[in-house]
C-alpha cells in the first residue's frame, strides 16, 4: 500500500511527512523546490506483513505548463525523452514530472495538500494541478495544510467548505480534510485513515483495515503512556508531605491564639520550598516524558513548557471557601511566573509553584496552598486540594499543547495556546470536581493508598482527555467503532 | 536646480516626511506652502522652480518654530575652508617630506621623489580602472572621508537639541542621510577637485623644499647598491628622469658620469635636482592640475543641476497637486483577489503616500500567466505590483511577472498571513526573506504592508524610502 503526498511546491509535504513519521526526514525550508526526489518512508507495518508506505515527492512547480504539455502529449514516454533536457533547462517542470511519475507508478491513494492560508481563487495553480491529477486517475484526498494554530471548529469548517466549493465537481477528488502539519492532533489521523479507507483499491481493502488498526493501536498506546506520565507527578504531589519540626509547648499554645511566630513561619517556608522543588522536578520529568512519547525534539521541551506556563490558572466557579484561596493561587502564580520569566524562563515551575503558595497564603489569609495536618505529636505539611485541582487543569492543557505540536518543523514556535482551550479544560475539571475530591481523599499513609490514588487519577485524566479531544474533534475517536 | 535650492528642497522633504505624526508640520501648513509657492512662481514655472520656492517657504516657517532645523540645514552645506586647508596642508607636507636621503646627500636610487612619482602613477591607473571596479559614482575611501569632514555631519545637532521632541530628532537625523544621497555625484566631483589640487600641492611643496634647502646647504649626489651595477643604474635613471630631461632640456648624465659617483664618491647635486623637479612637474603637477580643472568643470555643472529623485511619491504628490493633475498609480495584484477590507486599506495607503493620486487597482493577473504584458503607459504612472505573503515566491511564476512589469517598488500584503500566524514572528520573517530575495533579484524593493490594518505613516515612509533608494542606486 502506498500513499503519495503531492502538492504545489512549498505546501508542506515534507513537514507533514515528518509529523506523521515522528522523524526528521527530508529537508524543510520555506522556499520553493526544496525536495528534489520522491522518497518512500514506511509509515506503519502489521505483524501480517502489510506495509503502508508514504511517498514524499517534489512539488508541482510550473503546473500550468505541465498541464499544457500533458494535453499535447498524452504519452508518458514523451516525458522521458524530454526529461534530460528539462532537468537542466527547466528545473520546476522537471520536478513536476518526477512527482507525476511517482504518483502514476506508486500511489494507491493520492494525498493532495493545499495551502489553506491562500484563498482558493488565488491559488492559480490549482486548476492545472487538478487537471494533472485527473489525468493520472488515482483517487485523491485533499488535505488543507497551513491552517495555522488550532482554531474554533467553526473557522476550520468554513475553511474546508470554502475549499470543497472551490474544488467543485472534480471526479477523482473524494474528500477535503483539514490537516495541519504543525498543529494537527493525532485523533485527526484517525479521520484521515477513515477517509482513505474507501478510496483504497478493493484488493488491498483488508490489508488497509489491518494497517489502520495498527496505527490506531500505536496512537492509543501513546495516549495511555501520556496519561501515565501526567498522572504520576500529580499523584506523587498529592501524597507528598513534610513533617514540621516539633515545637515546644509554649509555642503551640501561643500559636493556637493566632500569634505570629518567626520560627514556625520559617519552618513552614523551608518545608514548602522543599515540596515545591520536588514537585517542579517531577513535573519537568513528566513533561520530558510526554515530549518523548510524542516523538518531538528534546529541544522543544523548554518551548512547550513555556507554552503551558500559565497552566495553573483556575478561574472556576468553585465553592465559596475555595474561591478566596484560588484568587490567591492565580495572582500568586502570575507573580511567580513573572519571576520565572525574569530568570530567563529556566526556573519554570519552581517560581510558579512558590508563587501559587504565596498567593494562596496571602489571598485567603490562612495557609490554603498547603495544609497543615496535625498529628498527635507532630504536624506535617501537604498540598491543598484546590492546588491539586489546579495541577490537573494545567496537566490537561499541557497535554493538549503537546498533542497538537507537530514535529513538522523543529524550530517552530507558538506564543501561547489557543484561547478557546482553557475555558474548555476548566469546565471539564469543574465538572469532575466531586470525583477529584474523592481521589484526593485517598491521600494518606501507605503505599497501597497512593497507588490506588494514582490509578484512579490516571483513569479520570484519561476520561477527561478523551472527552476534550472528542469535543475538539467530534467523532474522530470513534470513526471505526473503537 | 542648483545646489542650495536642492538642499533646501531636500530639507523640506525631510521635514515633511520624517514628521510622520504631523506634530511640527501640520496638514494645514503643507497646503499653505503649496498654495503660496504656486502663487509666487506662477503657472509658467517649471516643477523644479515650484518645488524650490515651496521648500524655501517651508523652511522659513518651520525655522521660526524650530531653529534647530535651520541650524542643521546651514551646518550641512559644503565647507569650502576644508578644501583650502587640505591643499595648504598638502603643500606643507610636501615641504616637510624631504630630507632626501638624510642630511645633505642624495641617494639617487632612493629619494622620496621617486616614491611620489610612483604613487601618482598608481593613482592614474586606479582612476582609469575605478569605473570598472566601483560602480558609477561611488566615492572611494579617501573621497568619502573628505566629503564627511567637509559636509555631512552625522546627526550633528541632535546632542544640542536636548529638549527636542522625537519628531524633530528624526527630521534632523533623516536630513544628512537624504542630502548625502542626493548630492553624492556633486560632492564626489568636488572632493576629486580638492584631492587633485592637494596632490599637486604636495609635489610643489616637495620641489620647493628641495630648492629652499639647496640654497643653504650643498646637496651631494651619489648612489650605492648591492645588486645593481653602473649600467643598470644608468638605464633606470635614464627612464625615470626622462620627463624631467624633456622638460628642462638637461640630458641625463652618461654612464661614465654615473659610474664616477658611485658611493663613496659623489658630486654636486644641482643637475639631478633639476631633473627630479622636472620629472615631478611633468608626471605629477601638470596632470593633477588638468584633472582638477576637469573635476572643477564637472563640479560646476553638477552644482547648477542637482537631480532630485522626482519619481518619489513625495515629489510626485507635490507636483501633481500643483499641476492639478493627479498622479497615476496602478496597483496590479498577482493571483490575489482583494477582500473588501484589504482593498480599502490599499486605497488608504495610496491616498496617503501619493496624495491626490488616481489609483486604479487592476484585475488580478492569473498565476503562471506568462502572456501578461505590461499595460502601455502613455502618461507617466507608477506601477505597484501586489503580492500576497501567504503565497510561495516562485521564480517561474511571480518572478516572470516581476520581470515583465519592470516595477521598482513592490507591495506584499501580510494581512492573510498575520491572520493565521500573527504570533509567529520567525515564520513571517522566513517568508519575508523569500519574497525579498525574489523581488530584489528582479531589481525591485519590497514594501511589506498589512492591508487589513495598515500603518499609514510607516508605509508612507517606507514607500518613499524604497523609491528614493532606487533613485540612489540607479544613478
Short mmCIF file of N, CA and C in Angstrom, two decimals, chain A residues 36 149 202 206 448 482:
data_model
loop_
_atom_site.label_atom_id
_atom_site.label_comp_id
_atom_site.label_asym_id
_atom_site.label_seq_id
_atom_site.Cartn_x
_atom_site.Cartn_y
_atom_site.Cartn_z
N UNK A 36 13.75 17.37 -3.91
CA UNK A 36 14.06 17.18 -5.32
C UNK A 36 13.90 15.73 -5.78
N UNK A 149 -2.46 27.92 13.82
CA UNK A 149 -2.71 27.31 15.12
C UNK A 149 -4.17 26.83 15.22
N UNK A 202 -9.98 -2.33 -4.06
CA UNK A 202 -10.64 -3.43 -3.34
C UNK A 202 -9.65 -4.50 -2.88
N UNK A 206 -8.60 -5.16 2.78
CA UNK A 206 -8.36 -5.88 4.02
C UNK A 206 -7.07 -5.41 4.69
N UNK A 448 -0.18 1.46 49.32
CA UNK A 448 -1.36 0.96 48.61
C UNK A 448 -2.31 2.10 48.26
N UNK A 482 -14.20 2.33 17.51
CA UNK A 482 -13.38 2.00 18.67
C UNK A 482 -13.96 2.62 19.93
#
